[in-house]
Coordinates of C-alpha atoms in Angstrom, one line a residue:
Chain S
M1 CA 0.1 0.0 -0.3
D2 CA 1.0 3.0 -0.9
R3 CA 1.7 6.0 1.5
Q4 CA 1.3 9.6 0.1
R5 CA 4.3 11.3 0.3
S6 CA 4.3 14.6 0.6
W7 CA 5.4 17.4 -1.8
W8 CA 7.9 18.3 1.1
Q9 CA 9.0 14.5 0.4
T10 CA 9.0 14.4 -2.9
Y11 CA 10.9 17.5 -4.0
K12 CA 13.6 17.6 -0.3
Y13 CA 16.7 17.0 -2.0
L14 CA 16.0 19.2 -5.4
L15 CA 14.8 22.3 -3.4
L16 CA 17.8 22.0 -1.1
R17 CA 20.4 21.3 -4.1
R18 CA 19.0 25.1 -5.0
I19 CA 19.6 26.3 -2.3
S20 CA 22.5 25.5 -1.9
Q21 CA 24.4 26.1 -5.8
I22 CA 21.8 29.4 -5.5
G23 CA 22.8 30.2 -2.1
I24 CA 27.1 29.9 -3.0
L25 CA 26.5 31.9 -5.6
L26 CA 24.5 34.8 -3.9
L27 CA 27.6 34.4 -1.1
F28 CA 29.8 35.0 -3.6
L29 CA 28.0 37.6 -5.2
L30 CA 27.0 39.7 -1.8
S31 CA 30.1 39.3 -0.5
P32 CA 31.6 42.6 -2.1
W33 CA 28.3 44.4 -0.9
I34 CA 28.6 42.5 2.9
A35 CA 31.7 44.0 3.0
Q36 CA 31.4 47.1 1.9
Q37 CA 28.7 47.8 4.8
T38 CA 30.6 45.6 7.8
G39 CA 33.6 44.6 6.6
V40 CA 33.7 41.7 6.9
W41 CA 34.6 39.2 3.4
V42 CA 32.4 36.1 3.8
M43 CA 33.4 34.7 0.7
K44 CA 36.2 35.8 -1.8
G45 CA 37.3 34.2 -4.8
N46 CA 35.5 31.4 -7.1
L47 CA 35.0 28.3 -7.3
A48 CA 38.8 28.1 -9.0
S49 CA 39.8 29.2 -5.4
S50 CA 38.6 31.0 -2.2
L51 CA 38.7 32.7 0.5
T52 CA 35.8 32.3 3.5
L53 CA 35.8 34.9 6.2
G54 CA 38.8 36.2 5.4
M55 CA 40.7 32.5 7.0
L56 CA 39.5 29.7 5.2
P57 CA 41.4 28.5 2.2
L58 CA 39.7 26.5 -0.7
T59 CA 41.2 25.6 -4.0
D60 CA 39.9 23.4 -7.0
P61 CA 42.5 20.3 -7.0
Y62 CA 41.7 20.0 -10.8
V63 CA 42.8 23.1 -11.7
L64 CA 45.8 23.0 -9.0
M65 CA 46.4 19.4 -10.7
Q66 CA 46.5 21.5 -14.0
S67 CA 48.8 24.1 -12.8
I68 CA 51.6 21.4 -11.2
L69 CA 51.2 19.2 -15.0
A70 CA 52.4 22.5 -16.7
G71 CA 55.3 22.9 -14.7
Q72 CA 54.1 25.9 -11.6
W73 CA 54.6 24.7 -8.0
P74 CA 51.9 26.9 -6.2
V75 CA 52.5 28.7 -2.6
S76 CA 51.3 26.8 0.0
T77 CA 48.0 27.9 0.5
A78 CA 46.6 26.8 -2.1
F79 CA 47.7 23.2 -1.7
I80 CA 45.9 24.2 2.0
G81 CA 42.6 24.8 0.1
A82 CA 43.0 21.9 -2.4
A83 CA 43.5 19.5 1.0
I84 CA 40.3 20.6 2.4
V85 CA 38.0 20.4 -0.8
L86 CA 39.7 16.7 -1.5
V87 CA 38.8 16.1 2.4
F88 CA 35.2 17.1 2.2
Y89 CA 34.1 16.1 -0.6
L90 CA 36.0 12.4 -0.2
L91 CA 33.6 12.9 3.2
V92 CA 30.0 13.8 0.8
G93 CA 31.2 12.1 -2.4
G94 CA 33.0 13.2 -5.1
R95 CA 30.2 14.5 -7.6
V96 CA 28.0 16.4 -5.2
Y97 CA 30.7 19.0 -6.4
C98 CA 28.2 19.1 -9.5
S99 CA 24.9 18.1 -8.3
W100 CA 25.2 20.8 -5.1
A101 CA 28.2 23.4 -6.6
C102 CA 28.0 24.2 -10.1
P103 CA 26.3 26.5 -11.5
I104 CA 25.6 24.6 -15.3
N105 CA 23.7 21.6 -13.3
M106 CA 21.0 24.6 -13.2
V107 CA 21.2 24.7 -16.8
T108 CA 21.7 21.2 -17.6
D109 CA 18.6 19.8 -15.2
A110 CA 16.6 22.7 -17.0
A111 CA 17.6 20.5 -20.5
A112 CA 16.9 18.2 -19.2
W113 CA 13.4 18.6 -18.0
L114 CA 12.9 20.7 -21.2
R115 CA 13.7 17.5 -23.4
T116 CA 11.2 15.8 -21.6
R117 CA 8.2 18.0 -22.2
L118 CA 8.9 18.5 -25.5
N119 CA 9.4 14.5 -25.8
I120 CA 12.3 15.2 -27.9
K121 CA 14.2 12.2 -28.5
G122 CA 17.3 10.9 -30.0
G123 CA 20.7 12.7 -30.5
A124 CA 24.0 12.1 -31.5
H125 CA 25.4 8.9 -29.2
L126 CA 27.9 10.0 -26.5
G127 CA 29.6 7.2 -24.3
R128 CA 29.5 8.2 -20.8
E129 CA 33.2 7.2 -20.9
T130 CA 34.3 10.1 -22.9
R131 CA 34.5 12.5 -20.3
Y132 CA 37.9 10.4 -19.4
W133 CA 39.2 11.2 -21.9
I134 CA 38.9 15.2 -21.8
L135 CA 40.2 14.8 -18.6
G136 CA 42.9 12.6 -19.4
F137 CA 43.2 15.3 -22.9
T138 CA 43.1 18.0 -20.5
L139 CA 45.8 17.2 -18.0
L140 CA 48.2 16.4 -21.3
L141 CA 47.3 19.2 -22.7
A142 CA 48.6 21.2 -19.5
L143 CA 51.6 19.0 -19.1
L144 CA 52.5 20.1 -23.2
T145 CA 51.5 23.3 -23.4
G146 CA 52.8 24.7 -19.6
T147 CA 49.4 26.6 -19.7
I148 CA 46.1 25.5 -17.8
A149 CA 45.1 25.6 -21.6
W150 CA 41.4 23.8 -20.3
E151 CA 40.8 27.2 -18.4
L152 CA 40.1 28.4 -21.5
V153 CA 37.1 26.7 -22.4
N154 CA 35.8 25.2 -19.2
P155 CA 32.0 26.7 -19.2
V156 CA 32.1 25.6 -15.7
S157 CA 34.3 28.3 -14.3
M158 CA 33.4 30.4 -17.1
V159 CA 29.9 30.7 -16.1
F160 CA 30.5 31.2 -11.9
R161 CA 32.8 33.7 -12.5
G162 CA 31.4 35.4 -14.9
L163 CA 28.1 35.8 -13.1
V164 CA 30.5 36.4 -9.7
F165 CA 32.9 38.7 -12.0
G166 CA 31.2 39.8 -15.1
I167 CA 30.4 37.4 -17.9
G168 CA 30.9 39.5 -20.9
L169 CA 29.8 36.8 -23.7
G170 CA 29.5 33.9 -21.4
W171 CA 25.9 33.7 -22.3
G172 CA 27.0 32.0 -25.1
V173 CA 28.8 29.1 -23.7
I174 CA 25.7 28.6 -21.3
L175 CA 23.2 28.6 -24.2
A176 CA 25.2 26.0 -25.8
V177 CA 25.8 23.7 -23.1
F178 CA 21.9 24.3 -23.0
L179 CA 21.0 23.1 -26.1
L180 CA 23.7 20.4 -26.5
D181 CA 21.4 19.2 -23.7
L182 CA 18.1 19.8 -24.9
L183 CA 18.6 18.6 -28.4
V184 CA 21.9 16.6 -28.7
R185 CA 21.6 14.5 -25.7
R186 CA 19.8 14.1 -23.1
H187 CA 22.7 15.3 -19.8
A188 CA 25.2 15.0 -22.8
W189 CA 27.4 17.5 -20.7
C190 CA 27.6 16.2 -17.2
G191 CA 27.1 12.8 -18.1
S192 CA 29.5 12.0 -21.0
L193 CA 32.1 15.5 -21.5
C194 CA 32.8 17.7 -18.0
P195 CA 35.9 16.3 -17.5
V196 CA 35.1 18.7 -13.8
G197 CA 32.9 16.2 -12.9
A198 CA 34.7 13.0 -14.2
F199 CA 37.3 14.5 -12.2
Y200 CA 35.5 14.5 -9.1
S201 CA 33.5 10.6 -10.1
L202 CA 37.2 9.3 -9.4
L203 CA 37.6 10.8 -5.5
G204 CA 34.1 9.5 -6.3
E205 CA 35.3 6.0 -6.0
G206 CA 36.3 6.3 -2.6
S207 CA 33.9 8.7 -0.9
L208 CA 31.9 8.1 2.3
L209 CA 28.8 9.7 1.8
R210 CA 26.4 7.2 -0.8
V211 CA 22.8 6.5 -2.0
S212 CA 21.5 3.3 -0.6
A213 CA 18.8 1.0 -2.3
Y214 CA 18.7 0.3 1.4
Q215 CA 15.1 -1.2 0.4
R216 CA 15.8 -2.4 -2.7
A217 CA 13.1 -5.5 -1.8
Q218 CA 10.4 -2.4 -1.7
C219 CA 10.8 -2.1 -5.3
D220 CA 7.8 -2.4 -7.4
D221 CA 9.9 -1.3 -10.9
C222 CA 7.9 2.1 -11.7
M223 CA 11.1 3.2 -13.2
D224 CA 10.7 6.6 -11.5
C225 CA 14.2 6.4 -10.7
F226 CA 15.4 5.7 -14.0
K227 CA 13.9 7.9 -15.7
V228 CA 15.1 11.2 -13.3
C229 CA 18.5 10.0 -12.3
P230 CA 21.3 11.7 -14.6
E231 CA 23.4 8.8 -14.4
P232 CA 21.2 5.8 -13.8
Q233 CA 23.6 3.3 -15.0
V234 CA 24.9 4.0 -11.7
I235 CA 21.5 2.2 -9.4
K236 CA 20.9 -0.9 -12.0
L237 CA 23.4 -3.7 -10.4
P238 CA 22.9 -1.9 -6.5
L239 CA 19.1 -1.9 -6.7
K240 CA 18.6 -5.1 -9.1
G241 CA 21.8 -6.5 -8.3
E242 CA 20.8 -8.8 -5.2
T243 CA 20.7 -12.0 -6.6
K244 CA 24.7 -11.4 -8.1
G245 CA 25.9 -10.8 -4.8
V246 CA 25.9 -6.6 -5.5
G247 CA 25.4 -4.9 -1.9
P248 CA 22.4 -1.7 -2.7
V249 CA 25.2 1.1 -1.8
I250 CA 25.3 2.8 -5.3
T251 CA 29.6 3.0 -5.2
S252 CA 30.0 4.6 -8.6
G253 CA 32.1 7.6 -8.3
Q254 CA 30.0 8.7 -11.4
C255 CA 26.7 9.0 -8.8
T256 CA 26.8 12.5 -8.3
N257 CA 24.1 12.8 -4.6
C258 CA 21.8 14.8 -5.7
G259 CA 19.3 12.6 -3.7
R260 CA 16.8 12.7 -6.5
C261 CA 16.2 9.0 -6.6
I262 CA 14.7 9.2 -2.3
D263 CA 12.7 12.1 -3.6
V264 CA 10.7 10.2 -6.1
C265 CA 10.7 6.7 -5.1
A266 CA 7.3 6.0 -3.9
K267 CA 8.3 2.9 -1.8
D268 CA 11.5 5.1 0.5
V269 CA 13.6 2.3 -2.0
F270 CA 16.4 5.3 -1.4
R271 CA 18.6 6.9 1.3
F272 CA 21.8 8.5 1.9
D273 CA 23.9 6.2 4.0
V274 CA 27.7 5.3 4.3
R275 CA 30.5 3.3 1.4
M276 CA 30.5 0.6 4.5
H277 CA 26.8 -0.3 4.9
N278 CA 26.6 -2.5 1.9
A279 CA 26.4 -6.0 3.4
T280 CA 24.5 -8.1 0.1
H281 CA 21.5 -9.2 2.4
N282 CA 20.0 -6.5 5.1
V283 CA 17.8 -8.0 7.2
L284 CA 14.4 -5.8 6.4
A285 CA 14.7 -7.3 2.8
K286 CA 14.4 -10.9 3.5
E287 CA 11.5 -9.8 6.2
V288 CA 9.8 -8.4 3.1
K289 CA 9.9 -11.4 0.9
E290 CA 9.3 -13.2 3.8
V291 CA 5.9 -11.7 4.1
V292 CA 5.3 -11.7 0.0
S293 CA 6.0 -15.0 -0.7
Chain E
M1 CA 33.5 -12.5 -28.9
D2 CA 35.6 -11.5 -30.8
T3 CA 32.9 -8.5 -32.3
A4 CA 32.8 -7.6 -29.0
R5 CA 36.3 -7.0 -28.7
R6 CA 36.4 -5.2 -31.7
Q7 CA 33.5 -3.1 -31.6
F8 CA 34.7 -2.1 -27.9
L9 CA 38.6 -0.8 -29.9
L10 CA 36.9 0.9 -32.2
S11 CA 34.4 3.2 -30.1
T12 CA 37.7 3.4 -27.5
L13 CA 39.8 4.4 -31.1
K14 CA 36.7 6.6 -32.1
T15 CA 36.4 8.3 -29.3
A16 CA 40.1 8.4 -28.7
S17 CA 40.6 10.6 -31.6
A18 CA 37.9 13.0 -31.4
V19 CA 39.0 13.6 -28.1
G20 CA 42.0 14.1 -29.7
L21 CA 40.7 16.2 -32.4
G22 CA 39.5 18.6 -30.0
A23 CA 42.9 18.9 -27.8
L24 CA 44.6 20.1 -30.4
V25 CA 42.6 22.8 -31.7
L26 CA 42.3 24.0 -27.7
G27 CA 46.2 23.6 -27.7
L28 CA 46.6 25.5 -30.7
Y29 CA 44.2 27.8 -29.5
S30 CA 46.0 27.8 -25.7
R31 CA 49.4 29.4 -27.2
Q32 CA 47.4 31.3 -29.6
S33 CA 46.3 33.2 -26.7
R34 CA 50.0 33.8 -24.5
A35 CA 50.1 37.1 -26.2
L36 CA 49.0 39.8 -24.2
P37 CA 47.6 42.2 -26.0
A38 CA 49.7 45.6 -25.5
P39 CA 47.5 47.6 -23.2
A40 CA 46.5 44.7 -20.9
L41 CA 48.7 44.5 -18.0
R42 CA 49.7 42.4 -14.7
P43 CA 49.2 43.3 -11.7
P44 CA 52.2 43.9 -9.8
G45 CA 54.7 40.9 -9.7
A46 CA 53.1 38.6 -12.1
L47 CA 55.2 35.8 -13.3
A48 CA 56.5 36.2 -17.0
E49 CA 53.7 35.6 -19.1
D50 CA 54.0 31.9 -20.6
D51 CA 54.5 30.9 -16.3
F52 CA 51.5 33.3 -15.7
L53 CA 49.1 31.3 -17.6
G54 CA 50.1 28.2 -16.1
A55 CA 50.2 29.7 -12.7
C56 CA 47.1 31.9 -12.0
V57 CA 43.7 30.1 -11.4
R58 CA 41.5 32.9 -12.0
C59 CA 40.5 32.8 -9.0
G60 CA 40.0 36.7 -9.0
L61 CA 41.2 37.2 -5.3
C62 CA 43.8 39.3 -6.7
V63 CA 40.7 41.7 -7.9
R64 CA 38.6 41.3 -4.6
D65 CA 41.8 43.1 -2.5
C66 CA 42.4 45.7 -4.6
P67 CA 41.5 48.3 -3.0
Y68 CA 41.3 50.8 -6.7
D69 CA 39.4 48.2 -8.7
T70 CA 42.1 48.6 -11.2
L71 CA 41.7 44.6 -11.9
K72 CA 39.3 42.8 -13.6
L73 CA 39.2 39.4 -15.4
A74 CA 39.5 39.0 -18.8
K75 CA 35.5 38.0 -20.1
V76 CA 34.8 35.6 -23.0
G77 CA 35.6 37.3 -26.0
E78 CA 38.0 39.8 -24.3
A79 CA 41.7 39.4 -26.0
V80 CA 43.3 39.1 -23.0
A81 CA 43.5 34.8 -22.0
L82 CA 40.1 33.7 -20.1
G83 CA 39.2 34.8 -16.2
T84 CA 43.0 35.9 -16.3
P85 CA 43.9 39.8 -14.7
Y86 CA 44.9 42.4 -15.7
F87 CA 43.8 46.5 -16.4
T88 CA 44.0 48.7 -18.2
A89 CA 46.0 51.9 -17.3
R90 CA 44.3 54.7 -19.6
D91 CA 41.0 53.7 -17.6
I92 CA 42.8 53.2 -13.7
P93 CA 46.0 52.4 -13.5
C94 CA 48.2 50.7 -10.7
E95 CA 47.7 52.6 -7.4
M96 CA 51.0 51.3 -6.2
C97 CA 49.7 50.1 -2.6
E98 CA 52.6 49.5 -0.3
D99 CA 51.6 47.2 1.5
I100 CA 50.9 45.3 -1.7
P101 CA 47.2 43.4 -0.8
C102 CA 46.8 41.7 -4.5
V103 CA 50.2 39.5 -3.7
K104 CA 49.3 38.6 -0.5
A105 CA 46.7 37.4 -1.6
C106 CA 47.2 35.2 -4.5
P107 CA 46.6 31.1 -3.6
T108 CA 48.9 30.3 -5.7
G109 CA 52.8 32.3 -6.7
A110 CA 51.1 33.4 -9.9
L111 CA 51.0 36.8 -8.1
D112 CA 55.6 36.5 -7.0
H113 CA 55.5 36.3 -3.1
N114 CA 58.8 37.6 -3.2
L115 CA 57.7 41.0 -4.3
T116 CA 58.0 42.7 -1.1
D117 CA 58.7 46.7 -2.4
I118 CA 56.4 48.3 -4.9
N119 CA 58.6 49.7 -6.3
Q120 CA 60.5 46.9 -7.7
S121 CA 57.7 45.8 -9.7
R122 CA 57.4 45.4 -13.1
M123 CA 53.9 45.7 -14.5
G124 CA 55.5 47.5 -17.9
L125 CA 57.0 50.4 -19.1
A126 CA 56.4 53.7 -19.8
V127 CA 57.1 55.3 -23.3
V128 CA 56.4 58.4 -24.8
I129 CA 55.0 56.8 -27.0
D130 CA 53.9 59.7 -29.8
Q131 CA 56.3 62.1 -29.8
E132 CA 54.3 64.7 -32.0
G133 CA 51.4 64.6 -30.1
C134 CA 52.7 65.2 -26.5
I135 CA 52.2 68.8 -26.1
A136 CA 56.2 69.0 -24.4
F137 CA 57.4 68.1 -27.6
Q138 CA 56.1 71.3 -29.2
G139 CA 57.7 73.2 -26.4
L140 CA 54.5 73.3 -24.5
R141 CA 54.9 73.3 -20.5
C142 CA 52.7 70.4 -19.3
E143 CA 54.8 67.9 -17.3
V144 CA 51.9 65.9 -15.8
C145 CA 53.5 62.3 -16.5
Y146 CA 56.5 64.0 -14.1
N147 CA 54.1 65.4 -11.7
V148 CA 51.8 62.8 -11.2
C149 CA 54.7 59.4 -11.3
P150 CA 54.8 57.8 -7.7
V151 CA 58.4 57.1 -8.2
R152 CA 58.5 60.8 -9.2
S153 CA 61.9 62.5 -10.6
K154 CA 62.7 58.9 -10.9
A155 CA 61.6 56.9 -13.1
I156 CA 60.5 59.9 -15.1
T157 CA 63.3 63.1 -15.8
L158 CA 62.8 66.4 -17.6
E159 CA 65.7 66.8 -20.0
K160 CA 65.6 70.6 -21.4
Q161 CA 66.3 71.0 -25.0
H162 CA 66.7 74.4 -26.9
N163 CA 64.0 75.8 -28.6
E164 CA 65.1 76.6 -31.8
R165 CA 62.1 78.2 -33.1
T166 CA 61.8 80.7 -30.7
G167 CA 65.5 80.5 -30.2
K168 CA 65.0 81.8 -27.0
H169 CA 63.0 79.0 -25.2
A170 CA 63.5 75.4 -23.6
F171 CA 61.6 72.3 -24.3
F172 CA 61.0 69.8 -21.4
I173 CA 61.1 66.4 -22.7
P174 CA 59.6 63.4 -20.6
V175 CA 62.7 60.8 -20.6
V176 CA 61.4 57.4 -19.0
H177 CA 63.8 55.7 -16.9
S178 CA 63.7 51.6 -16.7
S179 CA 65.6 51.5 -13.7
D180 CA 62.7 52.9 -11.6
C181 CA 59.4 52.9 -13.7
T182 CA 56.8 50.3 -12.6
G183 CA 55.0 50.5 -14.9
C184 CA 52.1 51.6 -13.2
G185 CA 50.4 53.8 -15.9
K186 CA 49.3 56.8 -13.5
C187 CA 51.4 59.0 -15.9
E188 CA 49.3 57.6 -18.9
E189 CA 46.0 58.1 -17.0
A190 CA 47.1 61.4 -16.5
C191 CA 48.3 62.2 -19.9
I192 CA 46.3 65.6 -20.9
V193 CA 46.0 64.7 -24.9
D194 CA 42.7 63.6 -25.5
G195 CA 41.9 59.6 -26.2
E196 CA 44.9 57.4 -26.7
A197 CA 47.7 58.9 -24.0
A198 CA 50.9 60.2 -25.4
I199 CA 52.9 58.1 -22.6
K200 CA 52.1 54.8 -22.7
V201 CA 53.1 51.8 -20.5
V202 CA 54.1 49.2 -22.7
P203 CA 54.8 45.1 -21.4
L204 CA 58.6 45.4 -21.3
T205 CA 59.5 42.8 -24.1
L206 CA 58.0 44.9 -26.6
A207 CA 59.1 48.4 -25.1
K208 CA 63.1 47.2 -24.3
A209 CA 65.6 46.8 -27.0
G210 CA 67.3 43.6 -27.1
G211 CA 70.7 45.2 -25.9
S212 CA 74.4 46.0 -27.8
A213 CA 76.5 43.8 -26.9
H214 CA 78.4 44.5 -30.2
Y215 CA 79.6 48.0 -29.6
R216 CA 81.6 49.1 -26.7
F217 CA 81.2 53.0 -25.4
G218 CA 84.5 53.9 -25.1
W219 CA 84.1 56.3 -22.4
K220 CA 82.2 53.6 -20.0
E221 CA 85.3 51.1 -20.6
K222 CA 87.6 54.1 -19.6
A223 CA 85.2 54.5 -16.4
R224 CA 85.1 50.6 -15.7
E225 CA 88.9 50.1 -16.1
G226 CA 90.2 53.8 -15.1
K227 CA 92.7 53.9 -18.5
S228 CA 91.5 54.4 -22.3
L229 CA 91.6 50.6 -24.0
V230 CA 92.8 52.1 -26.5
A231 CA 97.0 53.0 -26.0
P232 CA 98.2 54.8 -26.1
D233 CA 95.9 57.6 -24.6
T234 CA 97.0 60.3 -26.4
E235 CA 95.5 64.0 -26.9
H236 CA 94.0 64.4 -30.8
Q237 CA 96.3 65.6 -32.8
Y238 CA 94.8 68.9 -34.9
N239 CA 96.7 69.2 -38.3
L240 CA 96.0 72.9 -38.4
P241 CA 98.3 75.9 -39.9
E242 CA 101.3 77.5 -37.6
G243 CA 98.9 79.8 -35.8
M244 CA 96.1 78.2 -35.5
R245 CA 94.3 75.7 -33.4
Y246 CA 91.1 73.8 -32.3
D247 CA 89.2 74.0 -29.4
Y248 CA 85.7 73.8 -28.9
E249 CA 84.9 75.3 -25.7
G250 CA 86.3 78.0 -27.1
K251 CA 84.2 78.2 -29.6
G252 CA 86.5 75.9 -32.1
L253 CA 89.1 77.4 -34.9
I254 CA 91.6 80.3 -33.0
I255 CA 93.8 82.0 -35.0
D256 CA 96.0 84.1 -33.1
P257 CA 97.7 87.4 -33.6
Q258 CA 100.4 87.4 -35.5
P259 CA 103.3 89.7 -35.1
Q260 CA 103.9 90.8 -38.7
E261 CA 107.0 92.8 -39.5
G262 CA 107.2 96.8 -39.6
L263 CA 104.1 96.3 -37.6
P264 CA 103.3 97.5 -34.3
V265 CA 103.2 94.6 -31.6
G266 CA 99.9 95.3 -30.0
D267 CA 96.7 97.2 -30.1
V268 CA 95.5 99.5 -33.0
P269 CA 97.0 103.1 -32.3
A270 CA 94.2 105.4 -31.7
D271 CA 95.1 107.9 -33.9
A272 CA 93.9 106.5 -37.3
L273 CA 96.3 108.4 -40.1
E274 CA 99.5 106.9 -37.8
S275 CA 98.5 103.7 -39.7
L276 CA 97.3 104.9 -42.9
N277 CA 101.0 106.6 -43.3
R278 CA 102.9 103.5 -41.8
K279 CA 106.1 102.3 -43.4
G280 CA 104.7 98.8 -45.9
A281 CA 101.0 99.4 -45.5
P282 CA 99.0 98.4 -48.6

C-alpha cells in the first residue's frame, strides 16, 4: 500500500540542492556588498580558489593539478585549500560538487526537464567514458603547453566566474550547453563530456557518503528513479543486483549524490548512507520477502 | 566475442580520436592566447606571461583585494586569456599600494610573493610613444606625467633642450628610465591629450631593445678600466697651419694674432692717420 508522499518529500533534495547552488553563488555575489557594509568578507574569489571569512582557503584540486602539470609549483595556500576540498568531497561524495555547487547543473537540469516536456528523442551518441578521455587530454595539454589550457574554454568556471565577476559573451556558452543537452543528448554535458565532473567522479569512487537502495526489496519497478537520474547506469546493479551478490550502496563515483531518486521513489527504497553499509543481504529485505511469499 | 572486442576497440578509438582532435584545437588556441595584448597589463609581481598562464587559476582574489578596482578578470570574447587578471592603465592605473594586497591575496604565487617592495615591481615600461602628440615636444609646459609619477623624478625626468623655433625657450622633454619605472600607468592615465595617451605603459618585452653587446662605449669602458682601451691614450692632434688651433669650448677654430714685420706690436693706434702713413702699408 503506497502511503501518500508529501510535496516536501517529493522535492526535498531538489530544493535543498537549488538552495545550495544558488546560495553559494549569492554568497560570492553579495560578499563585496556585505564587505562594504560590515567590513567582513564572507566569501571571496570563485570556485577555482576562494577565501571564506578571511581565513578558510579553498582551492579546486583539479585546476591545481593542471597548474602543477604545467610546471608551476604553487605556494602553500593553494595546497591547503585543495587538501580541505579533497577531504570534504571524500566525505560527502565527489560529484556533490556537480549537483550541489556547480552552476552549470541548473542549466543542464533545465535542459533535461524541457527535453522531457517537449518529448525530444534521439540525437548523437556520446559515450559516458568520453569525459575521462577529455579529463586525460586536459591534463596532457597542461603538461605540453605549460599553461592551464582547459581554463580557456571550461564552461563550469567560465559561468561561475562570469556571474560573480562579469560574464561578457559567456551567456553564449551557457546557451550552447543548454542547447547541447536539449537537442543533442540528455545530460550530454554533465554525463558524457565534462572533465570537471569526471575528476570529481574519481574522488567519488572512494567517498564516504553514498546513496543506498537499502529497501530495494520494496522496489516495484516503476522506473521513476531511472527516469529522473542523470546517471541511471549507476542505479541498476545496487537496486537489482541482489541475486548477483551486489550490495545496495551505489558505489559508482559517477553518482552525483543529488538525491533525486530518494525524492521520487514512492516506495522509499533509497536513502543516504555510508559506503560501509553494503552488506548483500539486509534483514528488512528478507523479512519483506518472507511476508510476500 | 571477437566482434564485441573489435566493437569496443573501435568505439574507444573513435572517442579517443574525437577528443584528441578537440585537444589539438584547444592546444593551438592556447598558444595563440599567450599573446597578451599590449594595452593589458598584469598585476604587480606577475610571473612572465608563459609561466603566469600556468600558475594563475583565475580565482579573482587579487581583483577582490585591489582597493582601487584597478584589476579585472578577462571575460569571454576579450583578447586577454580567459579569466586572468589585468588592468588598463588609461582607465584605472595601479596605485602602487605599499602593502601590495593583490600579491598577498594570490593563492598560487602567479603573483610572486617575493615581491615585497612595490617600487621593484615591473608591470611594464612607460614610453613616450607619440612624440608628435606630446605637447612638451611642441615646447609647451605640461609635465603632468612627471608630476603624477609615484617614483617622482626618478622614473621620469625632464630633460631641457633648446627650442630652435623661438630661439630663446626650452623644451622640457619627459624621459622615462627603466631603472625606476614600475609600469604602474599613472602617467598614461593622467596624460592630458585627448583619447589615446602620448605616454603609454608597454610590456617590458616590447619596450626594451635587445641590447647592443656588439658595441663598446669608449667612455664607459674607460671609466670601468680606469684608462683608455686604445693605447696609448694621447691627446688628439689637429693638423692645422701654424698660428691656428682648435678648441671646442673656445668656440672652435682660433687664429692667433701674429706679429708682422714693421708692424707695431699691440693694439691698433688711436690715431688712424698714423696707420695709413705707416711704412709697408698696402
